[in-house]
PDB file of C-alpha atoms in Angstrom:
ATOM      1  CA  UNK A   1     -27.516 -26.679  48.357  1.00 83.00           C
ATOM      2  CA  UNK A   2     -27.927 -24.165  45.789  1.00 89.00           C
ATOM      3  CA  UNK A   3     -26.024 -24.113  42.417  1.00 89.00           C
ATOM      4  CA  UNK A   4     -26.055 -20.375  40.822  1.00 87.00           C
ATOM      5  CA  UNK A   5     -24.108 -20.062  37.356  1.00 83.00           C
ATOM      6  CA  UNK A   6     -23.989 -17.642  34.422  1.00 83.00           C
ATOM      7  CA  UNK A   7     -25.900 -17.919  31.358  1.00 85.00           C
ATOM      8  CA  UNK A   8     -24.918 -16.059  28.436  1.00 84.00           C
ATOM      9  CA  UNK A   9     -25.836 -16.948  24.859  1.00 87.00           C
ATOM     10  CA  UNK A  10     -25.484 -13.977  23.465  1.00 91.00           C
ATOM     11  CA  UNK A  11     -22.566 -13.007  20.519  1.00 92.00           C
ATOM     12  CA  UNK A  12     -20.506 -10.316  21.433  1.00 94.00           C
ATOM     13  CA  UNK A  13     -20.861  -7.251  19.128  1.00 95.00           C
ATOM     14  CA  UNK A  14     -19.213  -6.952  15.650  1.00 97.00           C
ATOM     15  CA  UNK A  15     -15.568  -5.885  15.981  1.00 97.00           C
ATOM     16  CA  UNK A  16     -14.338  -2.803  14.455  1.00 97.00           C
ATOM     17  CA  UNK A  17     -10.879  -2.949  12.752  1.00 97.00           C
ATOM     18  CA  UNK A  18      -9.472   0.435  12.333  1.00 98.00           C
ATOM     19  CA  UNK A  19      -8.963   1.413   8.693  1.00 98.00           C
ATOM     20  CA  UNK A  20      -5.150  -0.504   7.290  1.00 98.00           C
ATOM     21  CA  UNK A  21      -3.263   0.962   4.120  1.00 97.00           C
ATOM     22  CA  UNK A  22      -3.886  -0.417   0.959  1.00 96.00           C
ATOM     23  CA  UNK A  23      -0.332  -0.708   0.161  1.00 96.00           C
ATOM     24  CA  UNK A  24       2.819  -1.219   1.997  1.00 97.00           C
ATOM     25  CA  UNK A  25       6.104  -1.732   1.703  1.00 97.00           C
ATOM     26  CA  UNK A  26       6.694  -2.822   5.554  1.00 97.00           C
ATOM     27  CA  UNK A  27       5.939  -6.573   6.092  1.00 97.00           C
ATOM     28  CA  UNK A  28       4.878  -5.960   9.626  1.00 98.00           C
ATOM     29  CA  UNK A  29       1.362  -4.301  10.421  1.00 98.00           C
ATOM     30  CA  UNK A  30      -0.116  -3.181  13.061  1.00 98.00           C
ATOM     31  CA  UNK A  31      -3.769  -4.584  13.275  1.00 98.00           C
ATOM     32  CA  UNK A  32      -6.111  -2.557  16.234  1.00 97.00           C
ATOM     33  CA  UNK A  33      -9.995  -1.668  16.398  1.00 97.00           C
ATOM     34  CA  UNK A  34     -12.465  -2.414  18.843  1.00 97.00           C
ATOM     35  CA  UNK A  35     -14.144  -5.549  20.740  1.00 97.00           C
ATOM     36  CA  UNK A  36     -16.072  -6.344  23.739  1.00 95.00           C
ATOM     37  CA  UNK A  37     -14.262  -5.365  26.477  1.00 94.00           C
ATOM     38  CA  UNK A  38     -12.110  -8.992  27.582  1.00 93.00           C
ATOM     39  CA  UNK A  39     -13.384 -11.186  24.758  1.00 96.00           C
ATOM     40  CA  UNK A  40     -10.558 -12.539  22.661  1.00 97.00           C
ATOM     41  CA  UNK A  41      -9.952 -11.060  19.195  1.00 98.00           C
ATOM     42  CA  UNK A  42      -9.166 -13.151  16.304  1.00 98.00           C
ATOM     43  CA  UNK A  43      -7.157 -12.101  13.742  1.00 98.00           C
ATOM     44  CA  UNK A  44      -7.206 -13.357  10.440  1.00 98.00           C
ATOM     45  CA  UNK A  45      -5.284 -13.114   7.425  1.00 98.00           C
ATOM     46  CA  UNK A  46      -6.770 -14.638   3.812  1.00 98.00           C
ATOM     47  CA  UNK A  47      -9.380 -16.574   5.613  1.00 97.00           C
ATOM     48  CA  UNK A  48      -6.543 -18.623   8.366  1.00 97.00           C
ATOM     49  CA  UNK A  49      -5.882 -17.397  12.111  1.00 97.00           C
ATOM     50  CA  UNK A  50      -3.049 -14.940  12.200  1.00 97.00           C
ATOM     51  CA  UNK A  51      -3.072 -14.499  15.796  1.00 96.00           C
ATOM     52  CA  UNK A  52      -5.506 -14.190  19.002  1.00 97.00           C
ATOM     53  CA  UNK A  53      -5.192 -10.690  21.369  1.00 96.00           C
ATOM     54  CA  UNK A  54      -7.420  -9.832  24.163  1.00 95.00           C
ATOM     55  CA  UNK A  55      -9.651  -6.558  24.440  1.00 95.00           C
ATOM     56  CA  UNK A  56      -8.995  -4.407  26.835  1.00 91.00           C
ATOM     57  CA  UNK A  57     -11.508  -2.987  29.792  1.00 90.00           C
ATOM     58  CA  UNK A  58     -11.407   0.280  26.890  1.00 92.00           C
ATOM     59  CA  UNK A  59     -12.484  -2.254  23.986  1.00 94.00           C
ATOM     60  CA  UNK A  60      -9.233  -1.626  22.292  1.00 96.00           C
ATOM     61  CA  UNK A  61      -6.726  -4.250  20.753  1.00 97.00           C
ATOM     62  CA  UNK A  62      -4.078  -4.155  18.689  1.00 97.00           C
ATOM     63  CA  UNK A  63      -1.517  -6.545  17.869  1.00 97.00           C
ATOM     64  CA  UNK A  64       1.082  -7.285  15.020  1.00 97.00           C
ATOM     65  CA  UNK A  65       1.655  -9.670  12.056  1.00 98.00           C
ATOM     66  CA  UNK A  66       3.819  -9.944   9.295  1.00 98.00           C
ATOM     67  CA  UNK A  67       1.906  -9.853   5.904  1.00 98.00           C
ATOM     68  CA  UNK A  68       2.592 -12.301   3.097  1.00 97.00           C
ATOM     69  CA  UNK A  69       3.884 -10.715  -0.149  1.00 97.00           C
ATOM     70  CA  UNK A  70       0.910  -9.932  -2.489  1.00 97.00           C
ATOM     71  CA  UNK A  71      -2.847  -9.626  -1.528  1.00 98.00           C
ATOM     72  CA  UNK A  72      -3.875  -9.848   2.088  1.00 98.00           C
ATOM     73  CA  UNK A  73      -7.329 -10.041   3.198  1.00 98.00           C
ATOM     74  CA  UNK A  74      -7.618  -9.014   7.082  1.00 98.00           C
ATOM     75  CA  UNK A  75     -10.460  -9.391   9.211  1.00 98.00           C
ATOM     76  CA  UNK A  76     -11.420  -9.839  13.006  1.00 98.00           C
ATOM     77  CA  UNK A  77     -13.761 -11.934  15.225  1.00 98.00           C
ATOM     78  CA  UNK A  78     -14.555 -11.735  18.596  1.00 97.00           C
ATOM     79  CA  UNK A  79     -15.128 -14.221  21.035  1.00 97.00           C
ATOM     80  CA  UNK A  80     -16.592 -14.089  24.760  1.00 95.00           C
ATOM     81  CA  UNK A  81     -15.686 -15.920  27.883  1.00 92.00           C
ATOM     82  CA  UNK A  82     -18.666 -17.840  27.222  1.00 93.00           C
ATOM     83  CA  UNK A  83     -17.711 -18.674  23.536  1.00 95.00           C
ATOM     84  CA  UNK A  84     -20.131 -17.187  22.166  1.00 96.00           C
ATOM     85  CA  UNK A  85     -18.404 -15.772  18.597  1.00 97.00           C
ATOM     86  CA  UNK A  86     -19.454 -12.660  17.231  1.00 97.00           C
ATOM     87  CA  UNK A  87     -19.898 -12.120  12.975  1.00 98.00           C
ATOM     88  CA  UNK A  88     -16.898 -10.957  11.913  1.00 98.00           C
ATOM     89  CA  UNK A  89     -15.395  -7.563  11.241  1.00 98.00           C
ATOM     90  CA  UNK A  90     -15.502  -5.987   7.623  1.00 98.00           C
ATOM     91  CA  UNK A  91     -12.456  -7.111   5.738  1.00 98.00           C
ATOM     92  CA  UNK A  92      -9.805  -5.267   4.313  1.00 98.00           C
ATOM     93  CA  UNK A  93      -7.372  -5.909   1.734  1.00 98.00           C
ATOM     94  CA  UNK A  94      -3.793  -4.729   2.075  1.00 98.00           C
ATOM     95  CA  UNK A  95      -1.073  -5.484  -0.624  1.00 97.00           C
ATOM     96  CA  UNK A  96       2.481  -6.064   0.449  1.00 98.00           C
ATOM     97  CA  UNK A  97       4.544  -4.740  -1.843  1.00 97.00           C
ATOM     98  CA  UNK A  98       8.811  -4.692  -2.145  1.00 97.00           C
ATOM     99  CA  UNK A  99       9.393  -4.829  -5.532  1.00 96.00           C
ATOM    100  CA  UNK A 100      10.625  -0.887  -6.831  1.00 97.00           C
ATOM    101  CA  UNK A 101       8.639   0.611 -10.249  1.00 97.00           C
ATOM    102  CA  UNK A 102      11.023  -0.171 -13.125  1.00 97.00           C
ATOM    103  CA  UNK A 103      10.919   2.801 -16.167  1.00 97.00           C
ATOM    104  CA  UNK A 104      11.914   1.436 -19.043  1.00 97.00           C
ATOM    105  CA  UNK A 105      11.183   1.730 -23.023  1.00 97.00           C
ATOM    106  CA  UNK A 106      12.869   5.479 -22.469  1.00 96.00           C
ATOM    107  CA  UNK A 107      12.603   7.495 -25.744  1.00 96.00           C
ATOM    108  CA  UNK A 108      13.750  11.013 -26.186  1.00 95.00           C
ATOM    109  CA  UNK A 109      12.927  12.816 -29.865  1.00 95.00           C
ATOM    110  CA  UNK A 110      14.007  14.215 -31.229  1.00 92.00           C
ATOM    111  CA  UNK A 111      17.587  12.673 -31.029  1.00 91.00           C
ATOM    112  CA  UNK A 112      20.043  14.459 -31.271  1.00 91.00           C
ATOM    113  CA  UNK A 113      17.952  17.614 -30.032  1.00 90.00           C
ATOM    114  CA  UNK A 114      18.912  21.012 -30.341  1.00 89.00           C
ATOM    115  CA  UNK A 115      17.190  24.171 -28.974  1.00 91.00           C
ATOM    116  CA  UNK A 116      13.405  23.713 -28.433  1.00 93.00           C
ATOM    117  CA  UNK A 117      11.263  21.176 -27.334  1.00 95.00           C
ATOM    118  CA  UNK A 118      12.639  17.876 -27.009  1.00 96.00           C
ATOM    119  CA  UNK A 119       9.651  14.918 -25.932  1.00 97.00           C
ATOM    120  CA  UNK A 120      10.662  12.128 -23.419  1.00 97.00           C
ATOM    121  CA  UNK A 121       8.425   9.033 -23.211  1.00 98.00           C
ATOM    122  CA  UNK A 122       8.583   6.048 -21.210  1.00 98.00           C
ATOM    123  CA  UNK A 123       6.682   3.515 -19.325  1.00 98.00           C
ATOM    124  CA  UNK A 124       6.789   1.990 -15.492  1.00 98.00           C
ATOM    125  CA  UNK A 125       5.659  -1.507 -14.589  1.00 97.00           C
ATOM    126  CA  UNK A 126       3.125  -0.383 -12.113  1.00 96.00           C
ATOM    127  CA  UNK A 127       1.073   2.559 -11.073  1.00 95.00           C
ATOM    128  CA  UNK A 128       2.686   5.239  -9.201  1.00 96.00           C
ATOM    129  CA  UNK A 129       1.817   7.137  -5.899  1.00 95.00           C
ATOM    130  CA  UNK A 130       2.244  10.946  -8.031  1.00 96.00           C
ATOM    131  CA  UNK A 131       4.175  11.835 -11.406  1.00 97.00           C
ATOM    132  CA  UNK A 132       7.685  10.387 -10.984  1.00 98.00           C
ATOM    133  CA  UNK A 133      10.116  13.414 -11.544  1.00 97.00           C
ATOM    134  CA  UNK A 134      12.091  13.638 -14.590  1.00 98.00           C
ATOM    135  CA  UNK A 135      15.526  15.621 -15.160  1.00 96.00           C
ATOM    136  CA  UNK A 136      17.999  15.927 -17.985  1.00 93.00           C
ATOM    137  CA  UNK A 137      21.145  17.666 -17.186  1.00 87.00           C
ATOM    138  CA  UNK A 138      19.642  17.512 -13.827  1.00 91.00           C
ATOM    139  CA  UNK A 139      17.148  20.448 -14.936  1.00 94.00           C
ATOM    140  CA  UNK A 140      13.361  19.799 -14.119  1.00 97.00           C
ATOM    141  CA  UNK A 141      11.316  18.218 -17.850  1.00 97.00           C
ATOM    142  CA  UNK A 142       7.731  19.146 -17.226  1.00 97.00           C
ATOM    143  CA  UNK A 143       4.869  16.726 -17.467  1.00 98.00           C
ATOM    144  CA  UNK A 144       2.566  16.322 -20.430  1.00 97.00           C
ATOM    145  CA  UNK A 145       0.656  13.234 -20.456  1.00 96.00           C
ATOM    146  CA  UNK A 146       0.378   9.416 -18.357  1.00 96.00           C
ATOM    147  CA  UNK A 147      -1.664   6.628 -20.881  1.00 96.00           C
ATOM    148  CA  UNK A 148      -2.324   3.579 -18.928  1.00 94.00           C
ATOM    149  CA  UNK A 149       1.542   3.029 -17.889  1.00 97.00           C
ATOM    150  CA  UNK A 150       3.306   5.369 -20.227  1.00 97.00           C
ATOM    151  CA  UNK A 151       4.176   8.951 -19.647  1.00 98.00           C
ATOM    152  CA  UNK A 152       5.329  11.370 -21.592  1.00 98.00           C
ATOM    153  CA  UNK A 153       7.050  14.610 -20.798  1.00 98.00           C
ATOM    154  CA  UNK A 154       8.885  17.889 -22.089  1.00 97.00           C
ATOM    155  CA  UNK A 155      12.257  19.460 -21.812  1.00 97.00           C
ATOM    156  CA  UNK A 156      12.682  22.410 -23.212  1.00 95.00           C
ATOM    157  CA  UNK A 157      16.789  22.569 -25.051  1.00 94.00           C
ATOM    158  CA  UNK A 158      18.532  25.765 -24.646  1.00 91.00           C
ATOM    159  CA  UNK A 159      22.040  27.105 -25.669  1.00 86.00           C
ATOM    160  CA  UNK A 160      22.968  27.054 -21.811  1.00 87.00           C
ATOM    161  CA  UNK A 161      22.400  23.078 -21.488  1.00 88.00           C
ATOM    162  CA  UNK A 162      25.851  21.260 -22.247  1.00 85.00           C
ATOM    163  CA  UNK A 163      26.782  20.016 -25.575  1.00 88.00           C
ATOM    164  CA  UNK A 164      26.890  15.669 -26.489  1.00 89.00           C
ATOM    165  CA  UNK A 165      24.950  13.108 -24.300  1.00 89.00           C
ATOM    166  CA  UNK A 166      22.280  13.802 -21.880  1.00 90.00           C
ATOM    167  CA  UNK A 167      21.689  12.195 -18.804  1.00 90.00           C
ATOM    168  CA  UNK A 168      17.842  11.619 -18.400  1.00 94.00           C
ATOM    169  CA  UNK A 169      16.912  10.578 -14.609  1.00 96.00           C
ATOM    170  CA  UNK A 170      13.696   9.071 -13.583  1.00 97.00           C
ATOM    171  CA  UNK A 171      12.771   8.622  -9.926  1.00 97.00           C
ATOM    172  CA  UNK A 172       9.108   8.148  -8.564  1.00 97.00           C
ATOM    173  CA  UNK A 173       7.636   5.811  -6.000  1.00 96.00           C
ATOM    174  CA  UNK A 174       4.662   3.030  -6.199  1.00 96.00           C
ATOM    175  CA  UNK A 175       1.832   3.363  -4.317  1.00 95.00           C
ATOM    176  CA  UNK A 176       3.331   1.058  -1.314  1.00 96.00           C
ATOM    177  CA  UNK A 177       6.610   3.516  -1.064  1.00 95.00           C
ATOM    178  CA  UNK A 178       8.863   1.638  -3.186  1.00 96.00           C
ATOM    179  CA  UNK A 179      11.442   3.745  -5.445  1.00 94.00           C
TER     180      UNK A 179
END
């Protein structure tokens, strides 16, 4: 009798991992590129295995895992029905994020202010997606300056604003959508 089998030695192709978001607030991503069609795709997640998905006959994947809080570093490999294992993908680092910017060290001057320019500083614990926007008697200060952490802004006093304390609001959001 005659004995035919397959040989195959050869590493599948490099997967691709399509590009993730370098912040995020959601602890679930969804990880997806391409493979050779029906290998299995490895996912992994600071250098351990995250989770296994096969390729489809259109060399997609995609599958989900939760992040860890902090720094993740995602790649993919791909392995072949013959288990042959290809090099892996190019990683990419995504940062899972929940904690909301805090403003603090808010300084207003002069104090009290009367008609002019009044000057309101302060300074968030992390970098922000855009300028976070800035009120006092819910009226629009403009923005001046951001050194390192601490921004500064104007508001400009006029007889219409209401007389005794002014409310100063900050809102703004971090680069993974926290506010």
């Amino acid at each position: 009798g005659q004995v035919v089998w397959e040989t195959n030695t050869i590493a599948p192709a490099k997967p691709i991992l399509a590009s993730l978001p370098a912040t995020t607030n959601q602890q679930t991503i969804l990880i997806a590129g391409t493979a050779e069609a029906g290998s299995t795709v490895q996912i992994y997640q600071n250098d351990v295995l995250a989770g296994t998905i096969a390729a489809g006959d259109q060399n997609s994947f995609s599958r989900s895992i939760d992040l860890e809080l902090g720094n993740n570093v995602i790649f993919v490999k791909s392995i072949d029905s013959a288990g042959n294992v290809s090099a892996p993908s190019a990683a990419q680092a995504v940062i899972f994020d929940t904690e909301n910017p805090v403003f603090s060290s808010v300084i207003v001057n002069p104090d009290p202010a009367r008609a002019g320019s009044t000057k309101i500083t302060f300074t968030v614990s992390k970098t922000l997606e855009a300028n976070p926007a800035v009120t006092a008697n819910n009226k629009p200060a403009v923005f001046n300056s951001l050194n390192d952490l601490t921004y500064a802004y104007t508001y400009e006093v006029s007889g219409n604003d209401a007389q005794g304390e002014t409310a100063v609001k900050i809102q703004g959001k971090d680069l993974a959508g926290n506010s």
